[in-house]
C-alpha atoms as one frame of an Amber mdcrd trajectory, in Angstrom:
protein
  30.530  -0.914   5.374  29.887   1.811   7.980  28.327   5.231   7.595  28.145
   8.271   9.829  24.849   7.028  11.239  26.430   3.823  12.466  24.766   1.737
   9.769  26.443  -1.261   8.260  25.381  -3.275   5.237  26.498  -6.796   4.398
  25.359  -8.281   1.089  25.376 -11.979   0.286  23.993 -13.156  -3.041  22.645
 -16.679  -3.197  22.492 -17.397  -6.916  20.159 -20.353  -6.777  17.539 -20.560
  -9.457  15.494 -23.754  -9.566  12.428 -23.593 -11.790   9.797 -26.241 -12.434
   6.612 -25.452 -14.329   3.325 -27.317 -14.101   0.868 -25.263 -16.191   0.303
 -22.105 -14.158   2.375 -23.243 -11.190   6.033 -22.262 -10.862   8.373 -23.321
  -8.090  11.407 -21.142  -7.582  14.098 -19.941  -5.238  15.344 -16.427  -5.835
  18.173 -14.046  -5.050  18.757 -12.935  -1.498  20.548 -10.099   0.237  21.326
  -9.622   3.922  21.349  -6.146   5.428  21.557  -4.800   8.977  20.996  -1.360
  10.457  21.517   0.267  13.830  18.901   2.946  14.556  19.054   4.725  17.929
  19.944   1.546  19.798  17.459  -0.632  17.929  19.187  -3.309  15.877  17.095
  -3.951  12.755  18.268  -6.633  10.389  16.485  -7.435   7.148  16.673 -10.109
   4.499  15.934  -8.663   1.076  14.453 -11.173  -1.381  12.587 -11.024  -4.676
   9.173 -12.116  -5.877  10.246 -14.116  -8.907  13.147 -13.383 -11.226  11.366
 -11.266 -13.836  10.700  -7.539 -14.056   7.308  -6.054 -14.882   5.486  -2.746
 -14.592   4.104  -3.586 -11.167   1.705  -1.082  -9.662   0.298  -2.729  -6.528
   0.990  -5.447  -3.980  -1.725  -6.596  -1.584  -1.884  -9.524   0.783  -3.957
 -11.901   2.876  -4.351 -15.595   3.676  -5.759 -16.662   0.326  -5.499 -20.444
   0.742  -6.509 -20.705   4.406  -3.205 -22.070   5.719  -2.671 -19.324   8.334
   0.036 -17.347   6.563   0.133 -14.267   4.346   0.043 -14.683   0.568   0.751
 -11.932  -1.957  -1.233 -10.574  -4.927   0.760  -8.617  -7.511  -0.940  -6.272
 -10.001   1.045  -5.674 -13.193   0.728  -3.672 -16.384  -0.621  -0.176 -15.667
  -1.176   1.133 -19.226   0.219  -2.022 -20.857  -1.578  -5.393 -20.483   0.304
  -7.931 -18.383  -0.312 -10.978 -16.198  -1.325 -10.495 -12.572   0.051 -13.064
 -10.131  -0.454 -14.703  -6.742   2.528 -15.771  -4.637   1.817 -18.440  -2.031
   3.688 -18.348   1.277   5.355 -21.517   2.520   4.800 -20.339   6.087   8.147
 -18.734   6.886   8.113 -15.782   4.555   9.258 -17.702   1.480   7.245 -17.630
  -1.746   7.975 -20.632  -3.941   4.654 -21.134  -5.704   3.217 -18.697  -8.250
  -0.291 -18.838  -9.683  -1.562 -16.654 -12.515  -4.631 -14.575 -11.646  -7.105
 -14.953 -14.482  -6.641 -15.916 -18.111  -6.651 -12.322 -19.345  -3.691  -9.997
 -19.211  -4.879  -6.681 -17.826  -3.864  -3.019 -17.597  -3.959  -3.252 -13.820
  -3.234  -0.498 -11.361  -4.691  -2.259  -8.310  -5.596  -5.681  -6.968  -7.042
  -5.768  -3.440  -8.346  -8.615  -1.266 -11.436  -8.961   0.930 -14.291 -11.397
   1.563 -16.842  -9.964  -0.861 -19.514 -12.674  -0.658 -19.353 -13.513   3.058
 -18.279 -17.131   2.580 -15.221 -16.907   4.850 -12.449 -16.715   2.261 -10.716
 -13.787   0.561 -11.664 -12.703  -2.932  -9.740 -10.354  -5.245 -10.816  -7.038
  -6.756  -8.859  -5.933  -9.844  -8.849  -2.328 -11.057  -7.787  -1.663 -14.655
  -6.932   1.348 -16.779  -9.381   1.893 -19.637 -10.618  -1.676 -19.368 -13.331
  -3.430 -17.340 -12.621  -3.925 -13.637 -12.850  -7.569 -12.587 -13.884  -9.540
  -9.497 -12.317 -12.930  -8.806 -14.073 -15.265  -6.358 -12.083 -17.674  -4.208
 -13.094 -21.353  -4.221 -11.860 -21.675  -0.619  -8.524 -23.200  -1.586  -6.786
 -20.202  -3.097  -7.954 -20.728  -6.676  -9.880 -17.922  -8.325 -12.536 -17.655
 -11.011 -13.761 -14.498 -12.719 -17.130 -13.497 -11.278 -18.284 -10.280 -12.868
 -17.125  -6.717 -12.688 -17.816  -3.344 -11.108 -17.878   0.326 -12.019 -17.512
   1.908 -15.432 -16.116  -0.247 -18.244 -13.787   2.411 -19.612 -12.458   4.600
 -16.802  -9.019   5.700 -15.656  -8.994   3.469 -12.587  -5.878   4.158 -10.526
  -6.691   2.625  -7.152  -9.282   0.707  -5.153 -10.341   0.975  -1.521 -12.418
  -1.694   0.197 -14.662  -1.166   3.217 -18.235  -1.079   4.489 -19.030   2.494
   3.463 -22.827   2.135   3.868 -22.678   0.217   7.162 -24.757  -2.777   6.051
 -22.210  -5.416   7.062 -20.557  -6.214   3.732 -17.557  -4.899   1.776 -18.099
  -2.163  -0.776 -15.654  -0.950  -3.450 -14.528   2.671  -3.768 -12.859   3.377
  -7.117 -10.292   6.141  -7.756 -10.700   7.287 -11.351  -8.146   9.875 -12.395
  -9.873  12.562 -14.490 -13.093  10.539 -14.311 -15.648  10.755 -11.538 -14.896
   8.540  -8.560 -17.303   5.703  -7.815 -18.790   3.874  -4.845 -19.875   0.364
  -5.883 -22.267  -1.011  -3.259 -22.292  -4.694  -2.381 -25.666  -6.468  -2.371
 -24.355  -8.940   0.223 -23.592 -11.630  -2.353 -20.579 -10.003  -3.951 -22.482
  -8.215  -6.726 -21.907  -4.496  -7.303 -24.619  -3.273  -9.664 -25.535  -0.167
  -7.633 -23.027   2.627  -8.260 -22.866   6.088  -6.676 -20.619   8.913  -7.862
 -18.947  11.577  -5.753 -16.605  14.486  -6.256 -15.957  16.320  -9.504 -15.675
  14.819 -12.980 -12.091  16.034 -13.379 -10.794  14.855  -9.981  -7.275  13.447
 -10.242  -7.697  11.048  -7.323  -4.927   8.503  -6.730  -5.717   7.197  -3.253
  -8.647   6.999  -0.830  -8.597   5.921   2.809 -11.627   5.222   5.013 -11.949
   6.318   8.632 -14.615   7.735  10.930 -13.114  11.240  11.121 -16.113  12.919
  12.763 -16.786   9.981  15.119 -20.437   9.620  14.151 -20.307   5.874  13.578
 -19.785   5.674   9.823 -16.777   5.733   7.508 -15.678   8.974   5.881 -13.425
   9.184   2.807 -10.001  10.844   2.783  -8.797  11.616  -0.759  -5.330  12.154
  -2.229  -5.484  14.274  -5.395  -2.795  15.106  -7.940  -2.311  17.883 -10.503
  -2.423  20.774  -7.997  -5.911  19.851  -6.852  -7.092  20.213  -3.258  -7.053
  17.181  -0.982 -10.394  16.626   0.730 -12.077  14.651   3.469 -15.619  13.729
   2.417 -17.790  13.336   5.513 -20.373  10.565   5.362 -23.864  11.815   6.260
 -26.031   8.757   5.658 -24.309   8.184   2.299 -24.420  11.847   1.334 -20.949
  13.319   0.841 -21.630  17.035   0.484 -19.616  18.188   3.498 -15.893  18.447
   2.797 -12.802  19.356   4.819  -9.629  20.562   3.115  -6.169  19.387   4.094
  -2.749  20.012   2.601  -1.632  23.198   0.873  -4.594  23.589  -1.489  -2.554
  22.969  -4.638  -1.488  19.429  -3.951   0.266  16.824  -6.022  -0.455  13.976
  -3.644  -0.202  10.391  -4.800  -0.667   8.461  -1.555  -1.953   8.961   1.987
  -1.927   6.999   5.232  -3.721   7.476   8.547  -2.334   7.071  12.069  -2.135
   8.848  15.426   1.571   9.696  15.179   1.729  11.946  18.249  -0.635   9.816
  20.368  -3.020  12.651  21.233  -6.142  10.630  20.461  -6.810  12.200  17.040
  -6.085  10.590  13.695  -3.410  12.306  11.572  -2.954  12.255   7.794   0.384
  11.490   6.137   0.652  12.773   2.557   3.066  11.376  -0.029   3.734  14.102
  -2.562   5.418  14.655  -5.908   7.792  17.636  -6.224   6.653  18.712  -2.764
   7.696  17.765   0.748   5.879  14.869   2.361   3.865  16.073   5.328   1.929
  15.048   8.404  -1.346  16.936   8.878  -2.183  16.569  12.571  -5.760  15.975
  13.620  -7.516  17.897  16.363 -10.939  18.153  18.015 -12.075  20.663  15.365
 -11.073  18.411  12.427  -9.065  21.318  10.986  -5.800  19.481  10.132  -4.117
  22.891  10.022  -1.079  21.897  12.099   1.356  20.560   9.489   4.882  19.170
   9.793   7.305  18.381   6.980   8.530  14.808   7.234  11.869  15.659   5.612
  13.809  18.651   4.365  13.846  17.561   0.727  11.132  17.593  -1.887  10.144
  14.078  -2.816   8.731  12.102  -5.674   6.707   9.759  -3.517   4.436   7.193
  -5.124   3.661   4.986  -2.120   3.687   4.938   1.673   2.546   2.960   4.665
   2.536   3.221   8.440   3.042   0.707  11.241   5.059  -0.064  14.362   8.118
  -1.544  12.658  10.334  -1.718  15.762   7.512  -2.764  18.148   8.112   0.108
  20.571   4.497   1.263  20.777   4.523   4.156  18.299   3.896   4.472  14.562
   6.754   4.433  12.058   6.598   5.494   8.394   7.566   3.790   5.151   8.068
   5.920   2.019   8.359   4.573  -1.540   9.816   6.939  -4.142  10.365   7.168
  -7.869  14.053   7.464  -8.831  14.930   8.170  -5.189  15.837   5.858  -2.330
  12.983   4.334  -0.380  13.025   5.424   3.245  12.043   3.971   6.621  11.342
   6.680   9.221  11.551   5.448  12.832   9.374   7.428  15.248  11.480   8.786
  18.114  10.737  10.206  21.556  12.006  13.806  21.777  11.247  16.171  24.673
   8.811  13.566  26.017   6.812  13.652  22.764   6.382  11.173  19.925   5.417
  11.837  16.336   7.530  14.962  15.903  10.990  13.455  15.326  11.820  10.593
  12.955  15.131   8.802  12.382  15.706   8.340   8.652  16.946   5.018   7.263
  17.178   4.128   3.535  15.952   0.628   2.743  18.831   0.158   0.314  21.272
   2.154  -1.816  19.108   1.726  -4.925  16.860   4.369  -6.479  14.011   2.449
  -8.097  10.560   3.297  -9.430   8.453   2.069  -6.494   4.680   2.133  -6.950
   3.674   0.306  -3.772   5.364  -0.251  -0.404   3.654  -2.017   2.504   4.243
  -3.238   6.034   3.085  -6.818   6.719   4.198  -9.729   8.920   5.208 -12.360
   6.365   6.766 -14.966   8.666   4.418 -14.880  11.690   7.032 -13.582  14.144
   4.846 -10.652  15.318   7.189  -8.117  13.665   6.389  -6.173  10.525   8.240
  -6.972   7.313   8.228  -4.898   4.110   7.015  -5.655   0.573   8.043  -3.411
  -2.323   6.472  -3.208  -5.805   8.733  -1.764  -8.500   8.200  -0.819 -12.127
  10.701  -2.343 -14.568  12.691  -3.856 -11.705  12.303  -6.888  -9.463   9.695
  -6.753  -6.721  11.355  -7.113  -3.332  10.567  -8.052   0.230  12.521  -7.439
   3.412  12.220  -9.752   6.404  12.685  -8.198   9.817  14.545 -11.117  11.413
  15.594  -9.782  14.828  12.321  -9.289  16.733  13.747  -7.523  19.770  15.553
  -4.417  20.868  19.278  -4.575  21.426  20.001  -2.988  24.795
């Protein structure tokens, strides 16, 4: 099937469903779809597969090598306001996920599950953020099996997201908690994976949905970039020896921003901020030497209902591309183009599929170790998908 953009789609369904259960372990082979796209001379072909055969209210997908076998495994957070089972999908090594392990014995109201080495033992642990329920830490035994090991933050907050990073510069991973309409929290690591010391920042009614960490002012520590909803202002909180009194505004001042990503889109040496907005146009706020972020470009002509986004060099041409996940709209891949000898100002638009789902998380990651980015997609009340980029080269 061809379109005016020279895009063709071929779909092949492999209806193979083999299921064997051993307690928490499930082996399965799922549906598959083949799709190909021609974008400005770059032939991009993707396999579209599912994580399992069921549908849940998935809110987050994160990833890392959980079992130490040198490939990327997947953690899926389910539930949101309704308790459900979070899951781990183990990679066979070629971007296929045929083993599922339940994370924890308790079904949770999870909005986020992120991975990092919290206790410095060389393996990845999991941080689970829940809505109006205690947040949980799961420690890895070194083989990809996890045991509950305490919690962090308030027991009864509106946790919507989690960011992991060394915010205090002491060499371990701290947890920053987005609490919508509750005060946001910084949970400091004691070096052993315990998070008893908690700092608060921002206002008590902040509707924060996403936080990214980056050294915006280049003073050697990590600052916090916040995405706020409900017509609140988006802010950068500058880190001054763990004091966050200095703030920089970005966006339009009455934002409904659900997600942000950071990258130098125009390659001028300054980090830019991509905002994913609801009922507003998605925008790039370009950085400059004054940290003003006043130069703003609309990513598209339409107003979006964007819940998720990510950035990365999908076509391996040396510049940063954009991935947008929408609610009840098509998810879009924007390929960064060179125009008038500049990058980061023109993007070629490519829908991931013809479906309009309710996508809460969308990420770039290399699932099959071919040095090209693939795509994972978390959907609410629909199957979670992944797309393998299987032609790792430009077509001349």
